[in-house]
């Protein structure tokens, strides 16, 4: 590169529209595109937030290499093939990796103390020069392809990008510092478990009563919350996307995490190809793990469209979670709106149009849009039908109602769209939380942002195998518990950040939900007594009382024989001990029977009617009298 050529690049840039026409004329003169293709691209630029090159490249009218060379000639800059001419490794740390990826630049070389930056988006870099560090604002520009720049940055900053993906979230809002294997933490956990077991053993009846009351309270709390959410939704149902003032459509990046997928690639591409959003504004990233050879081999056999690309997440500390992959791929996104789909998702063809219009008309504090999730295989078996009913009520009624009530929204893991600047400001996803979606919903509320619901639907595959369902629900419960403990680490701070209403919402959504699952066996026990297990319970109580009475009598006789020489005082004292033991056991057994009978009677009165309830009471009383149990 000659010195005069370097100086020419510092001349003032032409106005944007004149530069595009001049570049288009150059493309026509070199026979790289046809006139109608240029007219089409220039017309779409008025409607889309897309440069000329993206429109031409997305339609396949020009190759990335031809566009690179044409752009370099237009800007009188050097065209660089980074695969043949890699950057000077001594310049790697001049700029942070996230800034390099954001502006698609890489420090290439230094000539006579003058820095040269290679970029695939020179027009974007010129407008962002004031945001660059002072020492590189007057750097010269060389041109390469965007893909080559990103590949080069991923190689140069592999370690830094991997570490950032695992630690992007602030430690205050993350669970990554929780290490249960540490001796101090392990001692606390095992001590708490031991104390709980001892308490249950000593105060078994009291613990049973308290757990029963808490189970009933949690059921009542969740039922009340869902009822109020339903009423709120019925009063103000989800509105259709409002028409916003006409503005250029934004570019939207969609991340699709894949892991050990061998058959989904062809179907996924076919479903995404049905999207009606302009392909020049569509940026789909297939996010793979570096060691996932199965998915990589599957994709290598598939022809990918130009608007779809692959991002490989390097292996770091051994953590391979979905939020870690999302954190890594976030820096490679090009759009101002970032969305998430799963591999088996089938979004509505016009879904992204709804997203763009809703964000254009929404308030600035609306940082996230959650779409409706549904299943395309509800008739596979009974379990898939239950899933369909659950998702229909949750996404179409409960979540919209909670949003109307001003509660924080635990997000779903897919059909999720965020403003990019907001997700970067709140720290991305917690790479160590298995329910990163619910955690992000609460964190957005803590930063003062809101989530709104969309009516657009994404269909996915329902989990219809029992073992897979158990593993999935166990993972969700673990993540819910982790999310709750993270945000309740400092309750007063949480209260001050989100206010009393949202604080109450967090307690209802997380505590009540977890309580229902943890206490489910206790609730099932009462249902078992209703369905015929009550007689066995009565026999067990009666047998316990009878054995206690018999053992007490034996102890009394033995003590009476051994201590007959001690006189009446000793006998009376032993008799009093025997009576205390017998009365105590009779009291506890009778109390347990009365508790079980009252619960069964209350359930029976609801399900079987008042007559059946009276019959159960009479039979239960007769049973107690026959077995000499105090009523």
mmCIF file of N, CA and C in Angstrom, residues 274-277 347-355 456:
data_model
loop_
_atom_site.group_PDB
_atom_site.id
_atom_site.type_symbol
_atom_site.label_atom_id
_atom_site.label_comp_id
_atom_site.label_asym_id
_atom_site.label_seq_id
_atom_site.Cartn_x
_atom_site.Cartn_y
_atom_site.Cartn_z
ATOM 1 N N UNK A 274 -39.871 -19.995 5.503
ATOM 2 C CA UNK A 274 -41.242 -19.516 5.310
ATOM 3 C C UNK A 274 -41.470 -18.128 5.902
ATOM 4 N N UNK A 275 -40.493 -17.595 6.615
ATOM 5 C CA UNK A 275 -40.651 -16.264 7.199
ATOM 6 C C UNK A 275 -40.790 -15.227 6.092
ATOM 7 N N UNK A 276 -41.716 -14.307 6.282
ATOM 8 C CA UNK A 276 -41.965 -13.278 5.271
ATOM 9 C C UNK A 276 -41.148 -12.009 5.506
ATOM 10 N N UNK A 277 -40.375 -11.960 6.573
ATOM 11 C CA UNK A 277 -39.556 -10.779 6.849
ATOM 12 C C UNK A 277 -38.463 -10.667 5.790
ATOM 13 N N UNK A 347 -42.085 -20.904 13.931
ATOM 14 C CA UNK A 347 -42.724 -19.598 14.154
ATOM 15 C C UNK A 347 -43.706 -19.257 13.047
ATOM 16 N N UNK A 348 -44.668 -18.406 13.385
ATOM 17 C CA UNK A 348 -45.615 -17.921 12.384
ATOM 18 C C UNK A 348 -44.864 -17.138 11.315
ATOM 19 N N UNK A 349 -45.248 -17.260 10.049
ATOM 20 C CA UNK A 349 -44.489 -16.596 8.971
ATOM 21 C C UNK A 349 -44.344 -15.091 9.154
ATOM 22 N N UNK A 350 -45.358 -14.423 9.693
ATOM 23 C CA UNK A 350 -45.308 -12.960 9.845
ATOM 24 C C UNK A 350 -44.921 -12.541 11.260
ATOM 25 N N UNK A 351 -44.286 -13.415 12.005
ATOM 26 C CA UNK A 351 -43.988 -13.113 13.407
ATOM 27 C C UNK A 351 -43.044 -11.923 13.558
ATOM 28 N N UNK A 352 -42.011 -11.845 12.751
ATOM 29 C CA UNK A 352 -41.027 -10.772 12.909
ATOM 30 C C UNK A 352 -41.601 -9.416 12.523
ATOM 31 N N UNK A 353 -42.561 -9.377 11.600
ATOM 32 C CA UNK A 353 -43.230 -8.103 11.309
ATOM 33 C C UNK A 353 -43.965 -7.585 12.540
ATOM 34 N N UNK A 354 -44.629 -8.497 13.270
ATOM 35 C CA UNK A 354 -45.317 -8.098 14.501
ATOM 36 C C UNK A 354 -44.321 -7.577 15.538
ATOM 37 N N UNK A 355 -43.180 -8.232 15.630
ATOM 38 C CA UNK A 355 -42.165 -7.805 16.596
ATOM 39 C C UNK A 355 -41.663 -6.403 16.265
ATOM 40 N N UNK A 456 -48.640 -13.318 18.510
ATOM 41 C CA UNK A 456 -48.069 -14.216 17.518
ATOM 42 C C UNK A 456 -47.651 -15.530 18.171
#
